[in-house]
PDB file of C-alpha atoms in Angstrom:
ATOM      1  CA  ALA A   1      10.390 -58.339   6.471  1.00 76.00           C
ATOM      2  CA  ARG A   2      13.535 -59.663   4.786  1.00 80.00           C
ATOM      3  CA  ALA A   3      11.467 -61.495   2.160  1.00 82.00           C
ATOM      4  CA  ALA A   4       9.484 -58.328   1.395  1.00 82.00           C
ATOM      5  CA  ILE A   5      12.690 -56.293   1.002  1.00 82.00           C
ATOM      6  CA  LEU A   6      14.189 -58.939  -1.302  1.00 79.00           C
ATOM      7  CA  SER A   7      10.963 -59.111  -3.300  1.00 82.00           C
ATOM      8  CA  ASN A   8      10.809 -55.318  -3.687  1.00 81.00           C
ATOM      9  CA  THR A   9      14.498 -55.112  -4.581  1.00 80.00           C
ATOM     10  CA  SER A  10      14.229 -57.847  -7.185  1.00 80.00           C
ATOM     11  CA  SER A  11      11.105 -56.232  -8.594  1.00 81.00           C
ATOM     12  CA  ILE A  12      12.879 -52.875  -8.929  1.00 77.00           C
ATOM     13  CA  LEU A  13      15.899 -54.537 -10.529  1.00 72.00           C
ATOM     14  CA  LYS A  14      13.759 -56.520 -12.968  1.00 77.00           C
ATOM     15  CA  ASN A  15      11.246 -53.835 -13.926  1.00 77.00           C
ATOM     16  CA  GLN A  16      13.192 -50.573 -13.747  1.00 75.00           C
ATOM     17  CA  ILE A  17      16.959 -50.921 -13.690  1.00 72.00           C
ATOM     18  CA  MET A  18      17.543 -53.778 -16.162  1.00 73.00           C
ATOM     19  CA  PRO A  19      15.393 -52.306 -18.982  1.00 75.00           C
ATOM     20  CA  SER A  20      17.245 -49.007 -18.532  1.00 75.00           C
ATOM     21  CA  VAL A  21      20.613 -50.751 -18.690  1.00 72.00           C
ATOM     22  CA  VAL A  22      19.535 -52.640 -21.813  1.00 73.00           C
ATOM     23  CA  ASN A  23      18.355 -49.399 -23.439  1.00 75.00           C
ATOM     24  CA  VAL A  24      21.593 -47.602 -22.593  1.00 77.00           C
ATOM     25  CA  MET A  25      23.673 -50.478 -23.955  1.00 79.00           C
ATOM     26  CA  SER A  26      21.569 -50.608 -27.122  1.00 80.00           C
ATOM     27  CA  TRP A  27      22.038 -46.889 -27.697  1.00 78.00           C
ATOM     28  CA  LEU A  28      25.783 -47.183 -27.094  1.00 78.00           C
ATOM     29  CA  VAL A  29      26.030 -50.028 -29.599  1.00 79.00           C
ATOM     30  CA  TYR A  30      24.075 -48.019 -32.183  1.00 79.00           C
ATOM     31  CA  MET A  31      26.151 -44.903 -31.528  1.00 82.00           C
ATOM     32  CA  VAL A  32      29.366 -46.866 -32.117  1.00 83.00           C
ATOM     33  CA  ILE A  33      28.465 -49.599 -34.630  1.00 84.00           C
ATOM     34  CA  VAL A  34      26.381 -47.566 -37.082  1.00 83.00           C
ATOM     35  CA  PRO A  35      29.043 -44.860 -37.675  1.00 86.00           C
ATOM     36  CA  ILE A  36      31.758 -47.508 -38.007  1.00 89.00           C
ATOM     37  CA  PHE A  37      29.735 -49.542 -40.536  1.00 87.00           C
ATOM     38  CA  THR A  38      28.817 -46.388 -42.431  1.00 87.00           C
ATOM     39  CA  PHE A  39      32.465 -45.342 -42.599  1.00 89.00           C
ATOM     40  CA  LEU A  40      33.573 -48.801 -43.715  1.00 89.00           C
ATOM     41  CA  MET A  41      30.881 -48.985 -46.390  1.00 88.00           C
ATOM     42  CA  LEU A  42      31.837 -45.557 -47.719  1.00 89.00           C
ATOM     43  CA  ALA A  43      35.536 -46.362 -47.579  1.00 91.00           C
ATOM     44  CA  ASN A  44      35.010 -49.623 -49.506  1.00 89.00           C
ATOM     45  CA  LYS A  45      32.340 -48.263 -51.846  1.00 89.00           C
ATOM     46  CA  HIS A  46      34.003 -49.301 -55.093  1.00 89.00           C
ATOM     47  CA  ASP A  47      34.813 -52.793 -53.848  1.00 88.00           C
ATOM     48  CA  LEU A  48      31.246 -53.294 -52.613  1.00 84.00           C
ATOM     49  CA  GLN A  49      29.837 -52.075 -55.937  1.00 83.00           C
ATOM     50  CA  ARG A  50      32.135 -54.413 -57.881  1.00 81.00           C
ATOM     51  CA  ARG A  51      31.136 -57.383 -55.740  1.00 79.00           C
ATOM     52  CA  MET A  52      27.465 -56.561 -56.109  1.00 76.00           C
ATOM     53  CA  ARG A  53      27.799 -56.356 -59.880  1.00 72.00           C
ATOM     54  CA  THR A  54      29.799 -59.578 -60.024  1.00 74.00           C
ATOM     55  CA  TYR A  55      28.007 -61.838 -57.564  1.00 72.00           C
ATOM     56  CA  ILE A  56      24.494 -60.525 -57.116  1.00 66.00           C
ATOM     57  CA  LEU A  57      23.657 -59.366 -60.638  1.00 64.00           C
ATOM     58  CA  PRO A  58      25.952 -61.363 -62.971  1.00 62.00           C
ATOM     59  CA  ASN A  59      23.469 -61.695 -65.859  1.00 68.00           C
ATOM     60  CA  ASN A  60      22.908 -57.999 -66.512  1.00 66.00           C
ATOM     61  CA  GLN A  61      26.435 -56.576 -66.588  1.00 67.00           C
ATOM     62  CA  VAL A  62      25.873 -54.410 -69.675  1.00 71.00           C
ATOM     63  CA  ILE A  63      22.726 -52.842 -68.249  1.00 71.00           C
ATOM     64  CA  ILE A  64      24.400 -52.279 -64.888  1.00 70.00           C
ATOM     65  CA  HIS A  65      27.440 -50.564 -66.451  1.00 74.00           C
ATOM     66  CA  GLU A  66      25.141 -48.371 -68.519  1.00 77.00           C
ATOM     67  CA  PHE A  67      22.655 -47.331 -65.831  1.00 78.00           C
ATOM     68  CA  TRP A  68      24.679 -47.358 -62.611  1.00 78.00           C
ATOM     69  CA  PRO A  69      26.384 -43.981 -63.251  1.00 83.00           C
ATOM     70  CA  LYS A  70      22.998 -42.436 -64.078  1.00 86.00           C
ATOM     71  CA  ILE A  71      21.370 -43.852 -60.948  1.00 85.00           C
ATOM     72  CA  ASN A  72      24.349 -42.805 -58.850  1.00 85.00           C
ATOM     73  CA  SER A  73      24.195 -39.226 -60.154  1.00 88.00           C
ATOM     74  CA  GLN A  74      20.430 -39.086 -59.533  1.00 89.00           C
ATOM     75  CA  ILE A  75      20.905 -40.203 -55.933  1.00 89.00           C
ATOM     76  CA  GLU A  76      23.726 -37.702 -55.421  1.00 91.00           C
ATOM     77  CA  GLY A  77      21.559 -34.917 -56.828  1.00 89.00           C
ATOM     78  CA  TYR A  78      18.676 -35.852 -54.564  1.00 89.00           C
ATOM     79  CA  ILE A  79      20.903 -35.853 -51.475  1.00 90.00           C
ATOM     80  CA  ARG A  80      22.457 -32.499 -52.425  1.00 91.00           C
ATOM     81  CA  GLY A  81      18.998 -31.034 -53.009  1.00 90.00           C
ATOM     82  CA  LYS A  82      17.662 -32.361 -49.717  1.00 91.00           C
ATOM     83  CA  LEU A  83      20.646 -30.963 -47.781  1.00 93.00           C
ATOM     84  CA  LEU A  84      20.177 -27.577 -49.457  1.00 93.00           C
ATOM     85  CA  HIS A  85      16.468 -27.759 -48.645  1.00 93.00           C
ATOM     86  CA  VAL A  86      17.178 -28.470 -44.965  1.00 94.00           C
ATOM     87  CA  PHE A  87      19.710 -25.611 -44.844  1.00 95.00           C
ATOM     88  CA  ILE A  88      17.383 -23.053 -46.463  1.00 95.00           C
ATOM     89  CA  ILE A  89      14.385 -23.955 -44.297  1.00 94.00           C
ATOM     90  CA  THR A  90      16.533 -23.890 -41.148  1.00 96.00           C
ATOM     91  CA  ILE A  91      17.876 -20.419 -41.952  1.00 96.00           C
ATOM     92  CA  VAL A  92      14.483 -18.962 -42.926  1.00 96.00           C
ATOM     93  CA  ASN A  93      12.619 -20.331 -39.907  1.00 96.00           C
ATOM     94  CA  THR A  94      15.379 -19.405 -37.472  1.00 96.00           C
ATOM     95  CA  GLY A  95      15.405 -15.858 -38.867  1.00 96.00           C
ATOM     96  CA  ALA A  96      11.627 -15.582 -38.603  1.00 96.00           C
ATOM     97  CA  PHE A  97      11.593 -16.922 -35.046  1.00 95.00           C
ATOM     98  CA  LEU A  98      14.422 -14.574 -34.036  1.00 95.00           C
ATOM     99  CA  ALA A  99      12.610 -11.610 -35.578  1.00 95.00           C
ATOM    100  CA  LEU A 100       9.496 -12.480 -33.583  1.00 93.00           C
ATOM    101  CA  GLY A 101      11.523 -12.898 -30.384  1.00 94.00           C
ATOM    102  CA  LEU A 102      10.587 -16.550 -29.903  1.00 93.00           C
ATOM    103  CA  ASN A 103      12.625 -18.464 -27.331  1.00 93.00           C
ATOM    104  CA  TYR A 104      14.688 -21.404 -28.616  1.00 93.00           C
ATOM    105  CA  SER A 105      14.668 -19.911 -32.137  1.00 94.00           C
ATOM    106  CA  PHE A 106      17.765 -21.779 -33.275  1.00 95.00           C
ATOM    107  CA  LEU A 107      16.566 -25.117 -31.952  1.00 94.00           C
ATOM    108  CA  LEU A 108      13.058 -24.726 -33.381  1.00 94.00           C
ATOM    109  CA  GLY A 109      14.434 -23.498 -36.725  1.00 95.00           C
ATOM    110  CA  PHE A 110      16.787 -26.463 -36.908  1.00 95.00           C
ATOM    111  CA  GLY A 111      13.908 -28.780 -36.017  1.00 94.00           C
ATOM    112  CA  VAL A 112      11.807 -27.350 -38.838  1.00 94.00           C
ATOM    113  CA  GLY A 113      14.787 -27.753 -41.177  1.00 93.00           C
ATOM    114  CA  LEU A 114      15.165 -31.397 -40.237  1.00 92.00           C
ATOM    115  CA  SER A 115      11.420 -31.926 -40.513  1.00 91.00           C
ATOM    116  CA  VAL A 116      11.547 -31.502 -44.293  1.00 90.00           C
ATOM    117  CA  VAL A 117      13.342 -34.845 -44.499  1.00 89.00           C
ATOM    118  CA  ILE A 118      10.077 -36.593 -43.537  1.00 86.00           C
ATOM    119  CA  PRO A 119       7.341 -35.143 -45.775  1.00 81.00           C
ATOM    120  CA  TYR A 120       4.038 -34.153 -44.110  1.00 81.00           C
ATOM    121  CA  VAL A 121       4.719 -36.052 -40.883  1.00 86.00           C
ATOM    122  CA  GLY A 122       7.815 -34.009 -40.051  1.00 87.00           C
ATOM    123  CA  ALA A 123       5.950 -30.723 -40.427  1.00 86.00           C
ATOM    124  CA  ALA A 124       3.102 -31.997 -38.258  1.00 88.00           C
ATOM    125  CA  ILE A 125       5.483 -33.212 -35.540  1.00 91.00           C
ATOM    126  CA  ILE A 126       7.571 -30.014 -35.345  1.00 92.00           C
ATOM    127  CA  THR A 127       4.445 -27.842 -35.244  1.00 92.00           C
ATOM    128  CA  VAL A 128       3.677 -29.096 -31.723  1.00 93.00           C
ATOM    129  CA  PRO A 129       6.847 -27.673 -30.080  1.00 93.00           C
ATOM    130  CA  ILE A 130       6.424 -24.395 -31.976  1.00 95.00           C
ATOM    131  CA  LEU A 131       2.839 -24.089 -30.748  1.00 93.00           C
ATOM    132  CA  LEU A 132       3.807 -24.967 -27.184  1.00 93.00           C
ATOM    133  CA  VAL A 133       6.813 -22.642 -26.958  1.00 94.00           C
ATOM    134  CA  SER A 134       4.964 -19.715 -28.492  1.00 94.00           C
ATOM    135  CA  ALA A 135       1.851 -20.326 -26.357  1.00 93.00           C
ATOM    136  CA  PHE A 136       3.853 -20.499 -23.124  1.00 93.00           C
ATOM    137  CA  GLN A 137       5.960 -17.483 -24.067  1.00 92.00           C
ATOM    138  CA  PHE A 138       3.345 -15.155 -25.564  1.00 92.00           C
ATOM    139  CA  GLY A 139       0.022 -16.580 -24.405  1.00 91.00           C
ATOM    140  CA  PHE A 140      -2.775 -16.726 -26.945  1.00 91.00           C
ATOM    141  CA  GLY A 141      -2.429 -13.113 -28.038  1.00 92.00           C
ATOM    142  CA  ALA A 142      -1.433 -11.291 -31.187  1.00 93.00           C
ATOM    143  CA  THR A 143       2.228 -12.369 -31.103  1.00 93.00           C
ATOM    144  CA  PHE A 144       1.171 -16.011 -30.887  1.00 93.00           C
ATOM    145  CA  ALA A 145      -1.027 -15.483 -33.948  1.00 94.00           C
ATOM    146  CA  TRP A 146       1.877 -13.845 -35.797  1.00 95.00           C
ATOM    147  CA  VAL A 147       4.197 -16.764 -35.012  1.00 94.00           C
ATOM    148  CA  ILE A 148       1.653 -19.270 -36.288  1.00 94.00           C
ATOM    149  CA  ALA A 149       0.775 -17.185 -39.352  1.00 95.00           C
ATOM    150  CA  ILE A 150       4.402 -16.715 -40.383  1.00 95.00           C
ATOM    151  CA  TYR A 151       5.145 -20.392 -39.748  1.00 94.00           C
ATOM    152  CA  ILE A 152       2.203 -21.409 -41.954  1.00 94.00           C
ATOM    153  CA  ILE A 153       3.262 -18.957 -44.680  1.00 94.00           C
ATOM    154  CA  ILE A 154       6.810 -20.367 -44.648  1.00 94.00           C
ATOM    155  CA  GLN A 155       5.432 -23.927 -44.817  1.00 92.00           C
ATOM    156  CA  LEU A 156       3.180 -23.019 -47.761  1.00 92.00           C
ATOM    157  CA  LEU A 157       6.029 -21.290 -49.615  1.00 92.00           C
ATOM    158  CA  ASP A 158       8.273 -24.250 -48.903  1.00 90.00           C
ATOM    159  CA  SER A 159       5.857 -26.839 -50.229  1.00 87.00           C
ATOM    160  CA  ASN A 160       4.593 -24.842 -53.221  1.00 88.00           C
ATOM    161  CA  VAL A 161       7.649 -22.860 -54.340  1.00 91.00           C
ATOM    162  CA  LEU A 162      10.942 -24.048 -52.852  1.00 88.00           C
ATOM    163  CA  THR A 163      10.454 -27.814 -53.046  1.00 84.00           C
ATOM    164  CA  PRO A 164       9.391 -27.837 -56.731  1.00 85.00           C
ATOM    165  CA  MET A 165      12.244 -25.448 -57.551  1.00 86.00           C
ATOM    166  CA  LEU A 166      14.853 -27.649 -55.866  1.00 81.00           C
ATOM    167  CA  PHE A 167      13.643 -30.974 -57.164  1.00 75.00           C
TER     168      PHE A 167
END
């Protein structure tokens, strides 16, 4: 009996508890290390750029000095545009979901806003929770059809009007 208890206990420790502990520790490390490294890289941006130009790309200094500001401004513009895109889509979808009386409107609208960061895949992934929430809340009736129709219209306007306008 004692051997069976020890065997079961060690099996539970090995197969269930230890992987969970490792996952929790990994997440804690990522939650602490990644923001710290990001902050340090942003704080030392100019020093890191200088070192990269000096040590990594020493043969093309003239080209680097000429094109780096242009590349930097293009990246900044892209990030600003993407943040504006996320904000607009979040507001529009949240408003539409609120107007239709959909539960979790803010969360779903924010999810749709974040989904524009990953083209095509993001929209496909966030469609599943919208379908599930609206189906459980409204059933498969007219309101469900309105939620899906308005969501599809917003997605079409986003991909054919807003995205080309922003970028």
